[in-house]
CSV table of C-alpha atoms in Angstrom, one decimal:
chain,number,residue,atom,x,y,z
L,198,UNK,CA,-54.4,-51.9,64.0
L,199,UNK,CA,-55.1,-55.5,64.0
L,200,UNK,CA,-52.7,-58.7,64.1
L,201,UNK,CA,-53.5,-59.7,60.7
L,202,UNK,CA,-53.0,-55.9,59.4
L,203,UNK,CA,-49.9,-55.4,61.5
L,204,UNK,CA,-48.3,-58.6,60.5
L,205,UNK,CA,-49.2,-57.7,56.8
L,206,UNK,CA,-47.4,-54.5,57.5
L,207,UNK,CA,-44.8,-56.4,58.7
L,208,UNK,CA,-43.8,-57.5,56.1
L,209,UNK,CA,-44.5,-55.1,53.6
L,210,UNK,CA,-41.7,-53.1,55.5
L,211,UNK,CA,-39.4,-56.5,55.6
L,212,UNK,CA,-39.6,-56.9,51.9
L,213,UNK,CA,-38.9,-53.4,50.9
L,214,UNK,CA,-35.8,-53.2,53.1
L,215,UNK,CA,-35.0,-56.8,51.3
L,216,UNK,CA,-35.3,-55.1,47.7
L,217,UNK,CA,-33.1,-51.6,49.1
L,218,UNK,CA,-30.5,-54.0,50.1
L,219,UNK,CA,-30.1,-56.4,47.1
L,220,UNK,CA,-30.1,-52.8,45.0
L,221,UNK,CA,-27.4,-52.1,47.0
L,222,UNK,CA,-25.5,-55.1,46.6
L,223,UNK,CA,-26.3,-54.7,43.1
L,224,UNK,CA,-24.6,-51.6,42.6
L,225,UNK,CA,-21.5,-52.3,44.5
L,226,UNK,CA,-21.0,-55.1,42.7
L,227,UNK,CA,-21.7,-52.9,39.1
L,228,UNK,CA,-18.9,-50.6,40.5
L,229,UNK,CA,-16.3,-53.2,41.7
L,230,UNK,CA,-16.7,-54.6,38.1
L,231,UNK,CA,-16.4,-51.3,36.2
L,232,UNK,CA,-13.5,-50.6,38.6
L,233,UNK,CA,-11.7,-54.3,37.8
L,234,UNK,CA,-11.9,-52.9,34.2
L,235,UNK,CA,-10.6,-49.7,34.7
L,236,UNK,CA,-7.5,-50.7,36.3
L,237,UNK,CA,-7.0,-54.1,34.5
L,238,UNK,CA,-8.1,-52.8,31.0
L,239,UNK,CA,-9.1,-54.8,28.3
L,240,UNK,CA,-6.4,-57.5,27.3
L,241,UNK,CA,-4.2,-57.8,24.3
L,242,UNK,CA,-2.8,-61.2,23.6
L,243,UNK,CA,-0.7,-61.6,20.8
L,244,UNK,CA,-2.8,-62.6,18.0
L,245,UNK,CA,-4.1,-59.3,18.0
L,246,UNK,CA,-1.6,-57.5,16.8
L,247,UNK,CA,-1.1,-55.9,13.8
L,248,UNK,CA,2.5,-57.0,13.0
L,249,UNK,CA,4.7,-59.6,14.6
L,250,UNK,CA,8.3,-59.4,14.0
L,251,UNK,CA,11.1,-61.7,14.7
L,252,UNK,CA,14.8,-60.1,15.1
L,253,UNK,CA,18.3,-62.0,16.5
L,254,UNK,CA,19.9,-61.9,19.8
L,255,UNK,CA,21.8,-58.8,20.0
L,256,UNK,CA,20.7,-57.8,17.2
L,257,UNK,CA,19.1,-53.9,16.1
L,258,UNK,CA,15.8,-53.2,14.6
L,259,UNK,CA,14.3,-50.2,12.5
L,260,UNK,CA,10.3,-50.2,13.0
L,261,UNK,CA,8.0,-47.5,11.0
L,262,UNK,CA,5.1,-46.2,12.8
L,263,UNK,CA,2.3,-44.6,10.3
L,264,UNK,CA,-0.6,-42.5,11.1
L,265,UNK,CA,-3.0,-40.0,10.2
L,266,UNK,CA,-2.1,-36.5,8.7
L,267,UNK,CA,-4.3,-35.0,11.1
L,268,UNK,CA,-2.2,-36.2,13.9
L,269,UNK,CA,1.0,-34.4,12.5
L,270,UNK,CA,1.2,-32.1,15.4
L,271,UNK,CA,0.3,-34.9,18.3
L,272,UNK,CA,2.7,-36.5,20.5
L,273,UNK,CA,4.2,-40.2,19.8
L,274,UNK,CA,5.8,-42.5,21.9
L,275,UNK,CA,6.7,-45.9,21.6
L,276,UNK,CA,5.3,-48.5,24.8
L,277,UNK,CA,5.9,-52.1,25.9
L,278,UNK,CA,4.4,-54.8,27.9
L,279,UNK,CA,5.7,-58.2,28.1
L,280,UNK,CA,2.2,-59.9,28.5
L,281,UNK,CA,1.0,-57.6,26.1
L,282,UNK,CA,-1.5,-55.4,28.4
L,283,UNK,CA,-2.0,-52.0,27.4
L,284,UNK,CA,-2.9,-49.8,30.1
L,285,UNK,CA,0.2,-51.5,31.8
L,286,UNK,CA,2.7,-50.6,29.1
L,287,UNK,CA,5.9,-48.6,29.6
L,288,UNK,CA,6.7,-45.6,27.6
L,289,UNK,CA,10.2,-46.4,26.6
L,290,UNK,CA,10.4,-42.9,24.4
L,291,UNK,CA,8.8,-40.4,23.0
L,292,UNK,CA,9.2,-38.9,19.6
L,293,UNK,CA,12.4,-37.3,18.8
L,294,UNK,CA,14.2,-38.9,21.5
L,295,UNK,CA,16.8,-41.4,22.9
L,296,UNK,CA,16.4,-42.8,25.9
L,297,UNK,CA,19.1,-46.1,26.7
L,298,UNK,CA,18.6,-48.7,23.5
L,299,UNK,CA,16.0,-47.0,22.6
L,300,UNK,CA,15.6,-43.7,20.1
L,301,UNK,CA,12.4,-42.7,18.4
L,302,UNK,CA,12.3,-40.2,15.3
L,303,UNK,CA,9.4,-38.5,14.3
L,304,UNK,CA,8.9,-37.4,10.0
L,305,UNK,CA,5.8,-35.4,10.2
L,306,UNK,CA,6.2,-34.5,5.7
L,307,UNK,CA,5.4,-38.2,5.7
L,308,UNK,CA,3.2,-39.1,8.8
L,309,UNK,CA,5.3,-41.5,10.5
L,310,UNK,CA,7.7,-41.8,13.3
L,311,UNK,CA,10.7,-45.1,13.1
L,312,UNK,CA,11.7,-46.4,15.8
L,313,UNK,CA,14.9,-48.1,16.6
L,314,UNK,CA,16.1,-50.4,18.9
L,315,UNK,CA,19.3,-51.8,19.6
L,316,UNK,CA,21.6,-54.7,21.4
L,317,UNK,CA,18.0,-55.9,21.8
L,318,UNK,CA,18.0,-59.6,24.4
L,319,UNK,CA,15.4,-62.4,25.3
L,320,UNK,CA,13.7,-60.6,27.7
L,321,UNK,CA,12.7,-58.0,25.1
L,322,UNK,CA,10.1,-60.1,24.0
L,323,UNK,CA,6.3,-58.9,23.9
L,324,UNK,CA,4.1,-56.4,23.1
L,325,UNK,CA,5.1,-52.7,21.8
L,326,UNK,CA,2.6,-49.9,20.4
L,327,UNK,CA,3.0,-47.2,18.0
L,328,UNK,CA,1.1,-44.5,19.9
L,329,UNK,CA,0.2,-41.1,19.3
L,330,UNK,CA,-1.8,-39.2,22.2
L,331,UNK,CA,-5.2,-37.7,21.5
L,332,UNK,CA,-4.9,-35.8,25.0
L,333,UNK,CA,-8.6,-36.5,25.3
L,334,UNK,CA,-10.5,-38.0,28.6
L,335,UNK,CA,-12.7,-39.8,27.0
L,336,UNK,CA,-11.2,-40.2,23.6
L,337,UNK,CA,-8.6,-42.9,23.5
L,338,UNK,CA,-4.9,-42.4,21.8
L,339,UNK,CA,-4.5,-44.1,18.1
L,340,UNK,CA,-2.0,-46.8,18.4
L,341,UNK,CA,-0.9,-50.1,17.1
L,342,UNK,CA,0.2,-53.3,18.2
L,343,UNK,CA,3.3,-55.3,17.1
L,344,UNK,CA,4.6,-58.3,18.8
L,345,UNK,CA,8.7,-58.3,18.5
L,346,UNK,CA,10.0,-62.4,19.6
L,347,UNK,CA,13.9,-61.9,20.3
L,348,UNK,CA,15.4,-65.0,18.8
L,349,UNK,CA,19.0,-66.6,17.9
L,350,UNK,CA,17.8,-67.4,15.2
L,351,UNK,CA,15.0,-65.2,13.5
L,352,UNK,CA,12.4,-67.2,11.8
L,353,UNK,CA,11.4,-64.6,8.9
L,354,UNK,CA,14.7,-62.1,8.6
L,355,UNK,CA,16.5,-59.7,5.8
L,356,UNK,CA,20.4,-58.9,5.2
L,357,UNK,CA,20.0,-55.6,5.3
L,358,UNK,CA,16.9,-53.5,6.7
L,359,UNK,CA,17.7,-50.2,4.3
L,360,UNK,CA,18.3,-50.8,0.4
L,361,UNK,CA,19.3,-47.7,-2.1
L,362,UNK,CA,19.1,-47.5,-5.9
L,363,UNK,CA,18.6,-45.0,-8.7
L,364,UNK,CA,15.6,-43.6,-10.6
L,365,UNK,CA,15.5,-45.9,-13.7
L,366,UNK,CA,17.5,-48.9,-11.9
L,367,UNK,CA,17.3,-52.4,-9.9
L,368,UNK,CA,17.4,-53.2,-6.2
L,369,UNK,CA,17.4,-57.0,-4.8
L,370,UNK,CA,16.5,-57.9,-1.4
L,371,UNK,CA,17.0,-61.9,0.0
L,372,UNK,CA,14.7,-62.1,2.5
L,373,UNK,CA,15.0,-65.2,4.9
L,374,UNK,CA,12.4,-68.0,6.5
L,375,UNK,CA,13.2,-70.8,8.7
L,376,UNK,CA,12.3,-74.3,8.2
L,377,UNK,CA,8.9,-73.8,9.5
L,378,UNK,CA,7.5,-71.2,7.3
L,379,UNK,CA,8.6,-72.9,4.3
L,380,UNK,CA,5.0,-74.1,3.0
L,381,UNK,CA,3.8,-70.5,4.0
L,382,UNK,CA,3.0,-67.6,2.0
L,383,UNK,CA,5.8,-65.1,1.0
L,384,UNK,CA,5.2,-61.5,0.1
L,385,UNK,CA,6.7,-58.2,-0.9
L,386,UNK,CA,4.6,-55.6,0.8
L,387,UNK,CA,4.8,-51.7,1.1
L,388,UNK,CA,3.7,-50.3,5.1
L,389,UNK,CA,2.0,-47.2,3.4
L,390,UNK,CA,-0.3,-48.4,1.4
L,391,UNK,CA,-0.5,-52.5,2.0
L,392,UNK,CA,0.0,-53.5,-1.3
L,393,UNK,CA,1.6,-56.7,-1.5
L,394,UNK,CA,3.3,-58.9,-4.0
L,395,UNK,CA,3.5,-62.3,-4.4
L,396,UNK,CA,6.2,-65.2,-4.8
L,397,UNK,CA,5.7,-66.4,-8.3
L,398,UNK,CA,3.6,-63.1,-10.2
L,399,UNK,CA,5.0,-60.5,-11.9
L,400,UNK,CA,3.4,-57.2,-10.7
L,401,UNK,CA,3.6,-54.3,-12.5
L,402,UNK,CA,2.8,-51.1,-11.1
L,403,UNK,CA,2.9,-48.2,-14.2
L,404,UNK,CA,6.6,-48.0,-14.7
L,405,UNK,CA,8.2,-50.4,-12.3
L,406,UNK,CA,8.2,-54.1,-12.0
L,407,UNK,CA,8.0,-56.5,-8.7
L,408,UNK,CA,9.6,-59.8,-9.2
L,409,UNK,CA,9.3,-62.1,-6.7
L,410,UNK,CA,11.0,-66.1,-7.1
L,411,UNK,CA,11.5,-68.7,-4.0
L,412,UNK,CA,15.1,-70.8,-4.5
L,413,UNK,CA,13.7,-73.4,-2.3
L,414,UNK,CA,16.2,-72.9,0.5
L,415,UNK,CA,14.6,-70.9,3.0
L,416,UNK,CA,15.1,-67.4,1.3
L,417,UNK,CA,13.0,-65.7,-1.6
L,418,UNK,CA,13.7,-62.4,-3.6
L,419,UNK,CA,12.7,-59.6,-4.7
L,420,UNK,CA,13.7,-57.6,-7.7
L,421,UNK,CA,12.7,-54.0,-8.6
L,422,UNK,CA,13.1,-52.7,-11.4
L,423,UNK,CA,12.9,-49.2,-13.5
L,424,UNK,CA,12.9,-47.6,-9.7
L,425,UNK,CA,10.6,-44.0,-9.4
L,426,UNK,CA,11.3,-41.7,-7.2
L,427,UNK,CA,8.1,-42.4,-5.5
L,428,UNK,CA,8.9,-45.8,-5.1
L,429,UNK,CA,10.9,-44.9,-1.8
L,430,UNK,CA,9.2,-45.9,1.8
L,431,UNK,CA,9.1,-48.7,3.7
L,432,UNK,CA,8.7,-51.9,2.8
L,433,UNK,CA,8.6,-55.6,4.6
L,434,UNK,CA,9.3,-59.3,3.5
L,435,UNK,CA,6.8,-61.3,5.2
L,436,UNK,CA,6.3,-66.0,5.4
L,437,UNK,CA,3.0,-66.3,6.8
L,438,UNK,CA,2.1,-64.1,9.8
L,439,UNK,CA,6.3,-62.6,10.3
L,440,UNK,CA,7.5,-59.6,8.9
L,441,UNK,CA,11.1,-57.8,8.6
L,442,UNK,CA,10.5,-54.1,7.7
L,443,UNK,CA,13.3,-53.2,4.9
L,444,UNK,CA,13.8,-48.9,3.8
L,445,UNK,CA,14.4,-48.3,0.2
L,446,UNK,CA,15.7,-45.0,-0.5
L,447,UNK,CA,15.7,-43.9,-4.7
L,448,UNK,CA,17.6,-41.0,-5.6
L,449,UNK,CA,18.2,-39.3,-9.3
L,450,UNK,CA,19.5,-41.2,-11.9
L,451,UNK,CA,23.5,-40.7,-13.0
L,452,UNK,CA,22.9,-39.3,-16.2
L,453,UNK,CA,20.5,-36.7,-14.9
L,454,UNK,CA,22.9,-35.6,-11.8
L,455,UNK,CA,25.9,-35.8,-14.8
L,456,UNK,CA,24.0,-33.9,-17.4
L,457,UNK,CA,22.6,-30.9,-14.3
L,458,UNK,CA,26.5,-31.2,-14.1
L,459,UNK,CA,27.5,-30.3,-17.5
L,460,UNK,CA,24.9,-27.9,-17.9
L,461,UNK,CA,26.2,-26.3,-15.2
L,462,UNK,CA,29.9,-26.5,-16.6
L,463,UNK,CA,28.3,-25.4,-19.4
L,464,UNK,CA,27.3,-21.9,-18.2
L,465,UNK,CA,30.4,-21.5,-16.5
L,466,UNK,CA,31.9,-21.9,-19.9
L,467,UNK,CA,29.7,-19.5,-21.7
L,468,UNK,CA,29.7,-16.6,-18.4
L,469,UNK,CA,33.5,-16.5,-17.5
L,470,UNK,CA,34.7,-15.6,-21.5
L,471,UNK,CA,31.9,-13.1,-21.4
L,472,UNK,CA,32.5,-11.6,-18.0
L,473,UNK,CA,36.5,-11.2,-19.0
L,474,UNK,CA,35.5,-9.7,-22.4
L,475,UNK,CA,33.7,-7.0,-20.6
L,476,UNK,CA,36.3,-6.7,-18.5
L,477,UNK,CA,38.6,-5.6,-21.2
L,478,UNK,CA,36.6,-3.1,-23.1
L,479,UNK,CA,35.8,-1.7,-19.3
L,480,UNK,CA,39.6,-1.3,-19.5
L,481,UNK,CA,40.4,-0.1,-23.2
L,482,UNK,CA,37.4,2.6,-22.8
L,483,UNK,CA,38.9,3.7,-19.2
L,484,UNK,CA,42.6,4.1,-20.8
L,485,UNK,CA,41.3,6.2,-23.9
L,486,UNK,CA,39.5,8.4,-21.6
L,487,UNK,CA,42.1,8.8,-19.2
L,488,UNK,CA,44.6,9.4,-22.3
L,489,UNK,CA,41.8,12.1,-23.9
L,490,UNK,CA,42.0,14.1,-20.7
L,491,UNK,CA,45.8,13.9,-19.8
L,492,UNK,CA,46.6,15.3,-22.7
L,493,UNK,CA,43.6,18.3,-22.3
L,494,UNK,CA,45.5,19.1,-18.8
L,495,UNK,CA,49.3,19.7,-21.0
L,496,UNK,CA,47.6,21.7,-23.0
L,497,UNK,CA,46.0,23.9,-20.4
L,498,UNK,CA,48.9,23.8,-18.1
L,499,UNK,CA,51.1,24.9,-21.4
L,500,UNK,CA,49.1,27.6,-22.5
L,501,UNK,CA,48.8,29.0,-18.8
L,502,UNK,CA,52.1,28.7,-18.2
L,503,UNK,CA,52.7,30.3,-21.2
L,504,UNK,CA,50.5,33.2,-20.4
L,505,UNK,CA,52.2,33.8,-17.0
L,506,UNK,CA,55.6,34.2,-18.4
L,507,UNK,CA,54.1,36.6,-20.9
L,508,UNK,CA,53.5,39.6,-18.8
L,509,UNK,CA,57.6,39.1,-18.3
L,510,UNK,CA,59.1,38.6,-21.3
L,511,UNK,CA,57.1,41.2,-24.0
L,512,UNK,CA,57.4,40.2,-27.5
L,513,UNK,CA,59.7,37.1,-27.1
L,514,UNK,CA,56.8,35.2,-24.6
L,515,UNK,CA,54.5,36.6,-27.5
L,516,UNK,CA,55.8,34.7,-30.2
L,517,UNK,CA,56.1,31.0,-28.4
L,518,UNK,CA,52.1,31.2,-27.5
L,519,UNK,CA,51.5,32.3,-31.2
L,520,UNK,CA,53.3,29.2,-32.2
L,521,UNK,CA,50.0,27.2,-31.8
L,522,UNK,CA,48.3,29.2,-34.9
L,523,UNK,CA,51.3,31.0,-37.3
L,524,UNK,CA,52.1,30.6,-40.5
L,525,UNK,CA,55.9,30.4,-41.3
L,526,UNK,CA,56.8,32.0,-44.7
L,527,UNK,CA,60.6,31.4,-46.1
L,528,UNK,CA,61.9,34.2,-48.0
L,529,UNK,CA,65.0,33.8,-50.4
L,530,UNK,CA,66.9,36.2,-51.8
L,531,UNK,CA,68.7,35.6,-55.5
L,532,UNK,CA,70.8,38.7,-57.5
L,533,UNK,CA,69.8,40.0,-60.9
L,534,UNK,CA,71.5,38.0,-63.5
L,535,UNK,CA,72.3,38.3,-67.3
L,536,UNK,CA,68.7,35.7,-68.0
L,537,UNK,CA,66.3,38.0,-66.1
L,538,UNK,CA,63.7,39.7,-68.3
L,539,UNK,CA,64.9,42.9,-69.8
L,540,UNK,CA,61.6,44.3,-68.9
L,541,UNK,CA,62.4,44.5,-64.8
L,542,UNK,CA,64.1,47.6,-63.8
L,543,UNK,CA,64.8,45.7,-60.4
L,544,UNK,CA,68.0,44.7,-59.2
L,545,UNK,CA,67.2,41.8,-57.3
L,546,UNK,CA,63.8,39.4,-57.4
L,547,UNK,CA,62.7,37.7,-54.2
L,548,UNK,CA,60.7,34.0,-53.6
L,549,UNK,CA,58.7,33.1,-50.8
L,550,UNK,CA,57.0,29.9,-50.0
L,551,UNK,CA,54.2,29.3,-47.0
L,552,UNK,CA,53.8,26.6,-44.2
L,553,UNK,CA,50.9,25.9,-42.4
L,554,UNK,CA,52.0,24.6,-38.7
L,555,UNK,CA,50.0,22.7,-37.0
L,556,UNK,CA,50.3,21.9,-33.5
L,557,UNK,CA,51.5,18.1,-32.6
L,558,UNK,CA,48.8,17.7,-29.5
L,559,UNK,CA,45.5,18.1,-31.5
């Protein structure tokens, strides 16, 4: 081989060994990356999530967590992060549990799990996820974001998170805003199906009616009325980008539980008079058939009684069992007088009159 060819070669060889190396610089660095993400995940900061909600210092909370109906037999649990990473968040309970301040209730007949959380503090504050496991290894679990901000004063905040009324009837929520959402938009908003109402429209929705009117003050309302049945759910009050989730539960009217009621007196009315009625002629028909056959038994036990005795007594035991079919005849006996027909050569006539007896048992 010559210089010129062997140096060639040379470096040939030192280039390809220059190229193996930076391939495999390339690819450790491809998997230190893909590692980094792994572990880290990707980040959530809080503008990305779905709800943010605002509750006071020691205060409770009720949150509703919707999902799919094909998810029904899943499990859900309920996560935190303070710096809102996921794959760093802490399962604080799974469906159907309690575990400290925390209890989670799952309500698969209307695909969504509440959860509640109680004495809640400061440090509180951060990201949670409604999250329901797909069990999958490549397929990662549904969830949601909500960002909860523990304050002593809530910016957006209601009196009451769980309102009841009465099919046909009125409810009225106050819902709260501080100072700073006071130029903001307010709304009347229901989780299952995000429709929303607004401050200053009447919305009517078939048979109920959403009226909405800001005093001014840093509190709106809301009135509903001619309440459905299928009006109950969860609803929030909402300034700007804060919510506060509020339950309303509808039951049946008054007048349909008070007239189920009186129909119900009604057939008790009706049934009892009938029932003791039957009762009685049960009775009546029982005595005159218990009467019917007492008095069949006296006359068997008389006549056999009777026909014992007769094999005793002759003639004399005779004559009481003929007693049940004789006919008595009275005879009288009168003297001939001077009046009597010349014709008679008798001395004496004699009458006779007949009795039918009949016994006193038939």
């Amino acid at each position: 081989m010559s210089c010129i060819t062997k140096k060639m070669y040379m470096m040939k060889m030192q280039g390809e060994e220059t190229l193996q190396c930076f391939n495999r610089r390339t690819d450790s660095l491809k998997f230190i990356v893909f590692f980094l993400w792994l572990i880290t995940g990707p980040e959530c900061t809080t503008g990305s999530a779905s709800r943010r909600l605002t509750v006071q210092t020691g205060g409770a909370l009720i949150i509703p967590c919707y999902y799919d109906l094909k998810y029904i037999n899943h499990k859900k649990y309920w996560c935190f992060h303070a710096k809102s990473y996921y794959n760093y968040c802490s399962i604080l309970a799974y469906a159907n549990e309690t575990k400290g301040r925390v209890s989670v209730i799952d309500h698969p007949d209307q695909s969504f799990f509440t959860v509640t959380m109680r004495n809640l503090q400061h440090e509180d504050t951060g990201a949670y996820w409604c999250v329901v496991e797909i069990e999958g290894i490549f397929d990662p679990d549904e969830s949601e974001q909500l960002y909860l901000t523990v304050q002593s004063a809530p910016d957006v905040s209601v009196v009451s998170s769980s309102v009841s009324g009465h099919e046909g009837g009125d409810i009225s929520v106050q819902c709260f805003y501080s100072s700073e959402y006071q130029d903001k938009l307010k709304q009347w908003c229901r989780y299952k199906d995000q429709r929303c109402y607004t401050v200053g429209r009447t919305n009517t929705s078939q048979n109920s009616s959403v009226q909405i009117s800001d005093d001014g003050r840093r509190s709106f309302t809301v009135l509903m009325t001619g309440l459905r049945l299928t009006d109950s759910g969860w609803y929030y009050c909402s300034a700007g980008d804060l919510q506060a989730p509020v339950q309303l539960n509808v039951s049946e009217s008054v007048t349909t539980e008070g007239s189920k009621r009186n129909r119900h007196y009604l057939y008790l009315e009706l049934l009892i008079p009938a029932v003791v009625l039957l009762m009685v002629i049960v009775i009546v028909e029982s005595a005159v058939k218990l009467r019917k056959k007492h008095n069949r038994n006296e006359y068997i036990t008389e006549v056999n009684r009777v026909r014992a005795s007769d094999t005793g007594n002759g003639a004399s035991s005779s004559s009481v069992l003929a007693e049940n079919d004789v006919t008595y005849t009275s005879v009288i006996v009168q003297p001939k007088t001077e009046a009597s027909s010349p014709v008679s050569v008798e001395d004496e006539v004699t009458y006779s009159s007949v009795h039918k007896w009949k016994p006193l048992n038939t």
